[in-house]
Tab-separated table of C-alpha atoms and ligand atoms in Angstrom:
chain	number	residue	atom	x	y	z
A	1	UNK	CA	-11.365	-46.621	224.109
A	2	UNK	CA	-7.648	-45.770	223.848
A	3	UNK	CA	-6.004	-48.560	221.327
A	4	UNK	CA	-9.219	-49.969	220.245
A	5	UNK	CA	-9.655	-49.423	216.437
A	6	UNK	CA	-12.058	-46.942	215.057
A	7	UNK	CA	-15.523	-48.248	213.192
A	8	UNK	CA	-17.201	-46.846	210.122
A	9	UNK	CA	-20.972	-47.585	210.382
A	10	UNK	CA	-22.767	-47.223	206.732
A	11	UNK	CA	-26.260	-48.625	206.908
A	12	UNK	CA	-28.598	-47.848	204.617
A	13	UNK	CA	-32.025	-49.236	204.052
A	14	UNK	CA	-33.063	-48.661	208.322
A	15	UNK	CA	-31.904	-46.502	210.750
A	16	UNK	CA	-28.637	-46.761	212.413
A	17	UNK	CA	-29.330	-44.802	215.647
A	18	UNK	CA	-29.083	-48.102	218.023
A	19	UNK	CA	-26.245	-49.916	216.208
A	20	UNK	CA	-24.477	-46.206	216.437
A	21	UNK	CA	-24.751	-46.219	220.143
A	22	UNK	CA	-24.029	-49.399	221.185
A	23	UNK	CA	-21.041	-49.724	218.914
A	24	UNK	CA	-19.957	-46.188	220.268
A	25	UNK	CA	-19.937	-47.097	224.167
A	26	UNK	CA	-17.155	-49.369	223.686
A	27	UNK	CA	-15.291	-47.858	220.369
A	28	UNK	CA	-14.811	-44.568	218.752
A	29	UNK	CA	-17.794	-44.708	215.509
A	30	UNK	CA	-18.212	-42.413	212.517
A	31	UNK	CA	-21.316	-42.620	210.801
A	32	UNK	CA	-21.233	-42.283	207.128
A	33	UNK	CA	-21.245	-40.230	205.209
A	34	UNK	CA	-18.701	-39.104	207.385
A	35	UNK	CA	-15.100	-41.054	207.648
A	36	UNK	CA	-14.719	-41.110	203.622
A	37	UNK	CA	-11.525	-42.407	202.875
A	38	UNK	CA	-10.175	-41.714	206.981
A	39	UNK	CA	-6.925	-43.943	207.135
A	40	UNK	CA	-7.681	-43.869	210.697
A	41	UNK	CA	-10.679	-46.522	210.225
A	42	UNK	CA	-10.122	-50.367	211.079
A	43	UNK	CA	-13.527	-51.493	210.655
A	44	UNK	CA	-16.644	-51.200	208.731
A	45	UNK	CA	-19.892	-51.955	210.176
A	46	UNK	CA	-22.368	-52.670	206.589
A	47	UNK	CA	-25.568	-52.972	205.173
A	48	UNK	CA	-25.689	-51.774	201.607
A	49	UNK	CA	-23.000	-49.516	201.833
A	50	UNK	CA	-22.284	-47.440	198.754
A	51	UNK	CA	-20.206	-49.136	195.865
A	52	UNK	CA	-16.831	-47.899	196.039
A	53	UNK	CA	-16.977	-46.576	199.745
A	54	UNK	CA	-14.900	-49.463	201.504
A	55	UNK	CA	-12.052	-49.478	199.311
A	56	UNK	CA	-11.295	-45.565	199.779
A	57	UNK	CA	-10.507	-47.165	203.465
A	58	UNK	CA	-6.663	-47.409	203.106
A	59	UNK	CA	-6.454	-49.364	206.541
A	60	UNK	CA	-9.172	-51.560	207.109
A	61	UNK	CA	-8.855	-54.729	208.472
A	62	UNK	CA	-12.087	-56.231	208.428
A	63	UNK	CA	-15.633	-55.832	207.534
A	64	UNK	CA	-18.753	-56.984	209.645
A	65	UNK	CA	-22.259	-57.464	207.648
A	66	UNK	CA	-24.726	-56.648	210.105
A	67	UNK	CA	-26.981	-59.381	208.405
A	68	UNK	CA	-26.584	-63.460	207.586
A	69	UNK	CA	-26.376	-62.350	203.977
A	70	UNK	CA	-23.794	-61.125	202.051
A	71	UNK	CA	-25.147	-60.282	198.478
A	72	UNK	CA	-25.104	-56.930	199.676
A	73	UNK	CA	-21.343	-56.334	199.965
A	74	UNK	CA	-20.500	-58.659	196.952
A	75	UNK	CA	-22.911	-55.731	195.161
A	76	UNK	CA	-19.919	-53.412	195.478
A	77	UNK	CA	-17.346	-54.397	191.987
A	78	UNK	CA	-14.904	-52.158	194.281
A	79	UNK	CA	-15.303	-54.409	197.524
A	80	UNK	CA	-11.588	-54.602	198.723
A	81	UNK	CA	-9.843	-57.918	200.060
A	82	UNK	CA	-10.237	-57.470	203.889
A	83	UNK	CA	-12.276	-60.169	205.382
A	84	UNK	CA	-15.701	-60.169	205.259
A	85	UNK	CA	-17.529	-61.101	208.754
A	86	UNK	CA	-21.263	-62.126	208.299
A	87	UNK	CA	-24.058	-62.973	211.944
A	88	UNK	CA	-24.174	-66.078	212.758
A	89	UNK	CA	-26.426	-65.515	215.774
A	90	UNK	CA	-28.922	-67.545	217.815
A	91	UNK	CA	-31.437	-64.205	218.052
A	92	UNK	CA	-31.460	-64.236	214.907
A	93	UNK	CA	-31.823	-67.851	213.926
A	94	UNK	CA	-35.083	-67.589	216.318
A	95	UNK	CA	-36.607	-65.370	214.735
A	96	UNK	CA	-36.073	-67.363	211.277
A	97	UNK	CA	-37.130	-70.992	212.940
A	98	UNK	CA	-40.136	-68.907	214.031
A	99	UNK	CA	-40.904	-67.583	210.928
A	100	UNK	CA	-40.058	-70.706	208.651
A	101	UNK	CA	-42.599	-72.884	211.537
A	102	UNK	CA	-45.257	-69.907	211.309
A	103	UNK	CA	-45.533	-70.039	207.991
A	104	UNK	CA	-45.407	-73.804	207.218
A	105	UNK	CA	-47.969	-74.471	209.770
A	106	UNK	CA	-50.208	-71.603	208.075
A	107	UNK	CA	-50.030	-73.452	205.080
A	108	UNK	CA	-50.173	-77.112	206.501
A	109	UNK	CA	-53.402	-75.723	208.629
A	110	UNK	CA	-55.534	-74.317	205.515
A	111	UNK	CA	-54.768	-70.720	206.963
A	112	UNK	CA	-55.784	-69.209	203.277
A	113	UNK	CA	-58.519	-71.108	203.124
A	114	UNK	CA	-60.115	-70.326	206.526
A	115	UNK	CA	-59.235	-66.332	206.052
A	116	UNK	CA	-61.676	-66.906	203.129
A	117	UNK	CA	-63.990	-68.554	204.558
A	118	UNK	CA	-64.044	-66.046	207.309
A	119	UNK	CA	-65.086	-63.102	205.035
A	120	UNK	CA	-67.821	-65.002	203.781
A	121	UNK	CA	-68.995	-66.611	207.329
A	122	UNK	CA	-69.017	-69.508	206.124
A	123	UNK	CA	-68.700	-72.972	208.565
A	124	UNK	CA	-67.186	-75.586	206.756
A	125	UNK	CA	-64.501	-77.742	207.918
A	126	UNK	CA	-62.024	-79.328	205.466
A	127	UNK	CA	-60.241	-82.491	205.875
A	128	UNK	CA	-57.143	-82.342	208.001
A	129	UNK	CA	-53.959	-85.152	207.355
A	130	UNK	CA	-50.886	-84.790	210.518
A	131	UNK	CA	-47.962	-83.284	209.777
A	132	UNK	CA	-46.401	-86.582	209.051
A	133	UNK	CA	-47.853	-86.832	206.080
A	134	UNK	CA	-46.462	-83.206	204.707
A	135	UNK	CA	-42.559	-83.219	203.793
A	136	UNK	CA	-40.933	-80.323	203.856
A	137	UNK	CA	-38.175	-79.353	201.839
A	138	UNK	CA	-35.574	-77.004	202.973
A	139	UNK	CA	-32.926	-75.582	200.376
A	140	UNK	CA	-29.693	-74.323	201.646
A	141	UNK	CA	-29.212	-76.559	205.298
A	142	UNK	CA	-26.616	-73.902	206.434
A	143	UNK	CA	-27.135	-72.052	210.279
A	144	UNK	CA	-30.369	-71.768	209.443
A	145	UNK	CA	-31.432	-73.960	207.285
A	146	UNK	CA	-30.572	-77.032	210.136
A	147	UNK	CA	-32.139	-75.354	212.702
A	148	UNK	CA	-35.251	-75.197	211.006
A	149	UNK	CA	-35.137	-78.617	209.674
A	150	UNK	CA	-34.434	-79.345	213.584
A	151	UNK	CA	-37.838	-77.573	214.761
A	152	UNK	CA	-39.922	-78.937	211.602
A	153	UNK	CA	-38.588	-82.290	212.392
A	154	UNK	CA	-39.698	-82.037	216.255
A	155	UNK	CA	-43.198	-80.953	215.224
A	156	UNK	CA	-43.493	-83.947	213.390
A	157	UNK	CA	-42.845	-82.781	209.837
A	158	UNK	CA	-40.871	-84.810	207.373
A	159	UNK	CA	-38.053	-83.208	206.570
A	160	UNK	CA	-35.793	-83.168	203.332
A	161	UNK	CA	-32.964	-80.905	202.733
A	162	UNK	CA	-30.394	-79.603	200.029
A	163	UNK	CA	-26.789	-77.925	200.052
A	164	UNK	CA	-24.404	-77.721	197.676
A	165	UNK	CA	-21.604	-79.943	199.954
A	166	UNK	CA	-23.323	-83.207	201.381
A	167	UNK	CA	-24.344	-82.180	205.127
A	168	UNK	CA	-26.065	-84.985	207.873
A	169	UNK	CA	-28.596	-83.692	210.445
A	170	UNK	CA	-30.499	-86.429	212.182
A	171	UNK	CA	-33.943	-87.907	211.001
A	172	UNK	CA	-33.611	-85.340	207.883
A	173	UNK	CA	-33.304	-86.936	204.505
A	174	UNK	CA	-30.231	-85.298	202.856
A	175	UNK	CA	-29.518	-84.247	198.674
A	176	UNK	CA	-26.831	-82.312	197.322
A	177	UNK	CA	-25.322	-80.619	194.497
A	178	UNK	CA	-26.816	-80.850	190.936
A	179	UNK	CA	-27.609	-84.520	190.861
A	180	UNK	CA	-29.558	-84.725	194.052
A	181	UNK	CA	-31.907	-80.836	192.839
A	182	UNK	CA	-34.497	-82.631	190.941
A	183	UNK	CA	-35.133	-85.764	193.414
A	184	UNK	CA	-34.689	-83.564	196.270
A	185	UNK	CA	-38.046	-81.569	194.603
A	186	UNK	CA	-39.796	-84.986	193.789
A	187	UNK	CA	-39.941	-85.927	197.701
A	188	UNK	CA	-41.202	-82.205	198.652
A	189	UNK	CA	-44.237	-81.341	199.446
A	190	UNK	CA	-43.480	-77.481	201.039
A	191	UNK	CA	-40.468	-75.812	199.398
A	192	UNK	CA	-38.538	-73.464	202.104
A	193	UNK	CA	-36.009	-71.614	200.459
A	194	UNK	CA	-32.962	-70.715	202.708
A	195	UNK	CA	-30.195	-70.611	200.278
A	196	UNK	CA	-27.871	-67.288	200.024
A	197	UNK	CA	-27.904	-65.630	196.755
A	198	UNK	CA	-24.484	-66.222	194.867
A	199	UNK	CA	-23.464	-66.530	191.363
A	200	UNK	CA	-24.535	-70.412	191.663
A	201	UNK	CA	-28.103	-69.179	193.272
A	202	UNK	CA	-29.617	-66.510	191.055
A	203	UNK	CA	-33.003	-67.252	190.090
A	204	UNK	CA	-33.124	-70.818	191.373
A	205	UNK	CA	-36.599	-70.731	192.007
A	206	UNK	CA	-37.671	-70.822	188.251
A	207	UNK	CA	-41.046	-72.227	186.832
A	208	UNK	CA	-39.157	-75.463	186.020
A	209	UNK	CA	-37.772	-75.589	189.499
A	210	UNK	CA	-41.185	-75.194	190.905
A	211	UNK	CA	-42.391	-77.993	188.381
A	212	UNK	CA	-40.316	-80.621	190.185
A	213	UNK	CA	-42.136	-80.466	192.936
A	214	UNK	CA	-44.286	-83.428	194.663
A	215	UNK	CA	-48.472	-82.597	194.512
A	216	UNK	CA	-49.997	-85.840	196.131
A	217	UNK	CA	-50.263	-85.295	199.420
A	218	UNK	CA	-53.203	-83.390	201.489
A	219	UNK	CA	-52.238	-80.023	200.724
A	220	UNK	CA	-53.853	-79.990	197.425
A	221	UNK	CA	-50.650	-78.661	195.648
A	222	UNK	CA	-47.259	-77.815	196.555
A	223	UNK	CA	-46.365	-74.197	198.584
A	224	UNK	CA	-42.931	-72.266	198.093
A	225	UNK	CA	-41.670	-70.124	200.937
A	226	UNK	CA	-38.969	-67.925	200.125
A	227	UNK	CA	-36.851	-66.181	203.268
A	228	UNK	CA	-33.410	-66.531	201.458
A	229	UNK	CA	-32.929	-63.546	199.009
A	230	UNK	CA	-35.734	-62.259	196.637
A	231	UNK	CA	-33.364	-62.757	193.431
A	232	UNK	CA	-32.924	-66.100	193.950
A	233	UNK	CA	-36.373	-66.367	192.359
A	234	UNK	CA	-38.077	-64.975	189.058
A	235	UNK	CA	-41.412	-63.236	190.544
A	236	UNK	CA	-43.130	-63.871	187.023
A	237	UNK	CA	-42.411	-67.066	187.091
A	238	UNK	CA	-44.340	-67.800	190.842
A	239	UNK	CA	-46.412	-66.170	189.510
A	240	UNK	CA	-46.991	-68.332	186.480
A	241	UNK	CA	-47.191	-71.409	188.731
A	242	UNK	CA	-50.032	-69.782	191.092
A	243	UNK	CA	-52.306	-68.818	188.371
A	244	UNK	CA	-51.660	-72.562	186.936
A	245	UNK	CA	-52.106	-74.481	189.558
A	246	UNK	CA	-47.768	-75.626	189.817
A	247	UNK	CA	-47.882	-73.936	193.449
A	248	UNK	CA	-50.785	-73.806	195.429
A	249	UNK	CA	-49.636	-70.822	197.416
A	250	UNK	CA	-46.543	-69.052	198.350
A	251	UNK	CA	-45.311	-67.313	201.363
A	252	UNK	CA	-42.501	-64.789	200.423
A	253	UNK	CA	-40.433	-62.680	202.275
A	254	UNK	CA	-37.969	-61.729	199.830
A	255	UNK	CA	-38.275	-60.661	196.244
A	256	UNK	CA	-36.482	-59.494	193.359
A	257	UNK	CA	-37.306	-55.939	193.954
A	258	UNK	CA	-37.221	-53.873	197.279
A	259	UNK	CA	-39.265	-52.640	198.914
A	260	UNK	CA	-41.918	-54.432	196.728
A	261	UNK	CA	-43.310	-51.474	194.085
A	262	UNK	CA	-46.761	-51.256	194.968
A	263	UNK	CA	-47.920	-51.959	191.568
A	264	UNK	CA	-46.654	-55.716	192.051
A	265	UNK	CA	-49.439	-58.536	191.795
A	266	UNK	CA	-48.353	-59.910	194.591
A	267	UNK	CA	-49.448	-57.460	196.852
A	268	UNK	CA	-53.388	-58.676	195.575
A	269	UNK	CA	-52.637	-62.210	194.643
A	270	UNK	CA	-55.111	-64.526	196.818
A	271	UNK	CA	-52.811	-67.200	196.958
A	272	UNK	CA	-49.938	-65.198	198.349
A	273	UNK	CA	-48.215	-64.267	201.700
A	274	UNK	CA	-46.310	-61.303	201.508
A	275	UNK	CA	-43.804	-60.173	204.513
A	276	UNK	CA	-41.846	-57.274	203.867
A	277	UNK	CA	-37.988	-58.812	204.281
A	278	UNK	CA	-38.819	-59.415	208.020
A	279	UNK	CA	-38.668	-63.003	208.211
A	280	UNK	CA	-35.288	-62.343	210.861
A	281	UNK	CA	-34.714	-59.073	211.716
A	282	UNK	CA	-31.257	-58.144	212.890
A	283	UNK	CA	-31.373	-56.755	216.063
A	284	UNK	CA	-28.723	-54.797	217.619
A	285	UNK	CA	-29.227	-55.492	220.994
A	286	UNK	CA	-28.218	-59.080	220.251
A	287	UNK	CA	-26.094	-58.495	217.052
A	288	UNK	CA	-23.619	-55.804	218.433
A	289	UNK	CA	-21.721	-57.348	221.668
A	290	UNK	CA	-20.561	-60.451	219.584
A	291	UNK	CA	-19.125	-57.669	217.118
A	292	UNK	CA	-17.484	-55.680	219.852
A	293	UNK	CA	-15.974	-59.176	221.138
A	294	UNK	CA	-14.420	-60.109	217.905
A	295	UNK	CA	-12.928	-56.589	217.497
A	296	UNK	CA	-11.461	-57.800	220.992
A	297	UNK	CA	-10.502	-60.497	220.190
A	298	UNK	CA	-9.140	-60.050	217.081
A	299	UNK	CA	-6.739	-57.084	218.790
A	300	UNK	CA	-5.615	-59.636	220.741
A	301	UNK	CA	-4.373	-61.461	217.758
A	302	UNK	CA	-6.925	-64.522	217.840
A	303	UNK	CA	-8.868	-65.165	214.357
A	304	UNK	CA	-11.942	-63.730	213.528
A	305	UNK	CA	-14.956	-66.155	213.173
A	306	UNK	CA	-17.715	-66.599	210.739
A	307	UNK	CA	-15.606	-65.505	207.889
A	308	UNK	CA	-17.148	-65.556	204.414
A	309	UNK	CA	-15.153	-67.815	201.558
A	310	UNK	CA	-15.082	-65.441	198.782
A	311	UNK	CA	-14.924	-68.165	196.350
A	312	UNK	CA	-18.343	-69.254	196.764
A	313	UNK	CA	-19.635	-66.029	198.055
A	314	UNK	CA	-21.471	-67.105	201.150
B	1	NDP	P1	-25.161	-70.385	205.559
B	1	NDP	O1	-24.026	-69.821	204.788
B	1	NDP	O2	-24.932	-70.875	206.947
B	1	NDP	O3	-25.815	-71.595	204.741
B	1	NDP	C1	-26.008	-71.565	203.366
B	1	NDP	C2	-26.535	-72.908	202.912
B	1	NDP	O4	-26.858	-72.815	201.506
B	1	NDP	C3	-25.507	-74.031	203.046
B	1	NDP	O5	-26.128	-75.234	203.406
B	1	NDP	C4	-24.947	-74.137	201.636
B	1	NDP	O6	-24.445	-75.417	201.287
B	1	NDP	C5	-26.178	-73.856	200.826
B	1	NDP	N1	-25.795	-73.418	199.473
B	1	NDP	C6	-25.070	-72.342	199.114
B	1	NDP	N2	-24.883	-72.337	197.782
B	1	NDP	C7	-25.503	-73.423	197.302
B	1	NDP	C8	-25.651	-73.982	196.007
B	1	NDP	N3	-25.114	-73.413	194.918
B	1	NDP	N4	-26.336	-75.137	195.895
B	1	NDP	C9	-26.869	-75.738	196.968
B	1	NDP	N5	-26.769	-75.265	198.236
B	1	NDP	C10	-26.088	-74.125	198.383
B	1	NDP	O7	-26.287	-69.267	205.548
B	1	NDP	P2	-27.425	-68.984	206.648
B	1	NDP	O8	-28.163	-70.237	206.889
B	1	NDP	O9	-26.853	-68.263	207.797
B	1	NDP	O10	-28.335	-67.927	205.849
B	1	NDP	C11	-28.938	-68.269	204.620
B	1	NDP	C12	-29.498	-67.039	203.944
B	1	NDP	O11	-30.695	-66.608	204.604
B	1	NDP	C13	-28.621	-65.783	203.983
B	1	NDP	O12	-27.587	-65.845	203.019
B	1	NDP	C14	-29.625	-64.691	203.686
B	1	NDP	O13	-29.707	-64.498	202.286
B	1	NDP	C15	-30.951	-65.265	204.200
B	1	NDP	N6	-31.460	-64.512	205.345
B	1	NDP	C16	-32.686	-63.907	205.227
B	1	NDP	C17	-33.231	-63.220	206.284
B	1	NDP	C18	-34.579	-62.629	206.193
B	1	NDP	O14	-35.005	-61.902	207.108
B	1	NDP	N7	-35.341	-62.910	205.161
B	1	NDP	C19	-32.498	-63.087	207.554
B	1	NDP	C20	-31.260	-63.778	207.582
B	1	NDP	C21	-30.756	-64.447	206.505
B	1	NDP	P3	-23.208	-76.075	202.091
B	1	NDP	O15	-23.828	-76.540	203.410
B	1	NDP	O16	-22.792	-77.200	201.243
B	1	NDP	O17	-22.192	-74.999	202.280
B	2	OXD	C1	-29.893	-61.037	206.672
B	2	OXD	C2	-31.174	-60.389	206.390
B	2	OXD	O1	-29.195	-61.424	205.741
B	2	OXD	O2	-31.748	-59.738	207.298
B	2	OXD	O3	-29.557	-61.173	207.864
B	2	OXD	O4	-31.693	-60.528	205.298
């Protein structure tokens, strides 16, 4: 360990025990709340940290998010300038093409409907239409947006996505910015909501938002899945568009408030999915070694990948 730099691990929210030691076989690792303000520190290892904790550092040099997201760390008014390094990980984009395929099949396949019908035992078969006939709409075609546009596009889906920069991925049809929002929504069937929550992104996923979208095809009205962030949507307003008929059903992930308070209608709501922020866990195992590496590498003097632009905030 002798002239490798020292890591400050703050997670809150889970428990660090397993990031802790596999972080600590290669490097020396305080745990917060110990390490306040240590000049001795080079690197923070985050999720949620405290406001104000990272800039009592006097000698960081970089800071890894232990998630995709960085809304976290952009939390913290005191964040200070070193670079910000967020997963980009294939472990972890699994587990989200799972998740975003789980739950759009679910929906495609009636899933609601036959968990109904199943506490009534009742044997009735509604009509079925392929998947070709269902277009799904992802928003945000980043890491993981693409790669599940990829795997709804190989299981026959059509697929539609929207960035903010114009982006290409084969046999998906592509919208961007401002101008390309609203027709984007008109040519989707199942919203999947990948975007990262920014300034730009904040409560996105409004009532009017959810008004845009298409309600002709055989799913009898059009779904939202949300695995982005929970505050890129207004609850009340999904709300609003389940109990009027706007969305057929939602699956969500994320919401606005975490954990969800138990006294949320969406725990109830018939026409909802709830997961509790699990759609892609971060798993040490997987996430750590690349981390390790780039502390390597970037002793070594080579450049650190997977940097966030602090201008846009993802
Ligand atoms: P990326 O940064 O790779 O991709 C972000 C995508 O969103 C890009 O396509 C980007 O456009 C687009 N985007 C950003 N801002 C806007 C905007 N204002 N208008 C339109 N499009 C926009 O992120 P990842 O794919 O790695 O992750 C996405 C998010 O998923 C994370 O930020 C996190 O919040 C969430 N997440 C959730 C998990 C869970 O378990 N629920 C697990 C992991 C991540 P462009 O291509 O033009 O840059
Ligand atoms: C992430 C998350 O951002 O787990 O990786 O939400």
């Amino acid at each position: 360990m002798a002239g490798k730099g020292k890591v400050l691990l703050s997670i809150t929210g889970f428990n660090p025990q397993r990031w802790y030691e596999l972080l600590s076989a290669e490097r020396e690792v305080v745990l917060e709340p110990e390490g306040a303000a240590d000049p001795s520190i080079d690197y923070a290892v985050v999720w949620k940290q405290k406001p104000g904790l990272l800039a009592k550092l006097p000698n960081l040099k970089a800071i890894f998010s232990i998630g995709a997201g960085v809304d976290h760390l952009f939390a913290d008014p005191n964040l200070p300038a070193a670079p910000i390094v967020r997963v980009v990980d294939e472990n972890l984009t699994q587990h989200m093409v799972e998740y975003v395929l789980w739950r759009v099949f679910d929906h495609h396949r009636q899933g609601q409907l036959y968990r109904a019908q199943q506490t009534k035992k009742a044997w009735h078969e509604p009509p079925q239409r392929p998947a070709a006939d269902i277009s799904v709409g992802i928003m945000g075609l980043g890491n993981l947006g693409r790669a599940a546009a990829e795997a709804l596009k190989a299981a026959g889906f059509r697929v539609n996505g929207w960035s903010r920069r114009p982006q290409e991925v084969a046999g998906v049809t592509t919208f961007s910015g401002d101008a390309g929002l609203v027709p984007f929504l008109n040519a989707t069937d199942i919203l999947v909501v990948l975007l990262p929550l920014t300034e730009a992104t904040k409560g996105i996923i409004s009532y009017g938002l959810l008004k845009e979208l298409r309600r002709r095809n055989g799913l009898g009205g059009a779904v939202l899945i949300n695995a982005g962030r929970g505050k890129l949507q207004c609850d009340a307003d999904i709300l609003r568009a389940l109990d009027d008929g706007t969305l057929k059903e939602a699956s969500l992930d994320v919401f606005e408030v975490e954990p969800l308070p138990k006294t949320s209608p969406m725990w109830n709501h018939p026409k909802v999915f709830v997961t509790p922020h699990a759609a892609a866990t971060s798993d040490p195992t997987h996430l750590v070694p690349p981390m390790l590496r780039q502390m390597d590498a970037f002793e070594r003097g080579e450049p650190l990948e997977n940097i966030v632009d602090r201008t846009t905030g993802y």
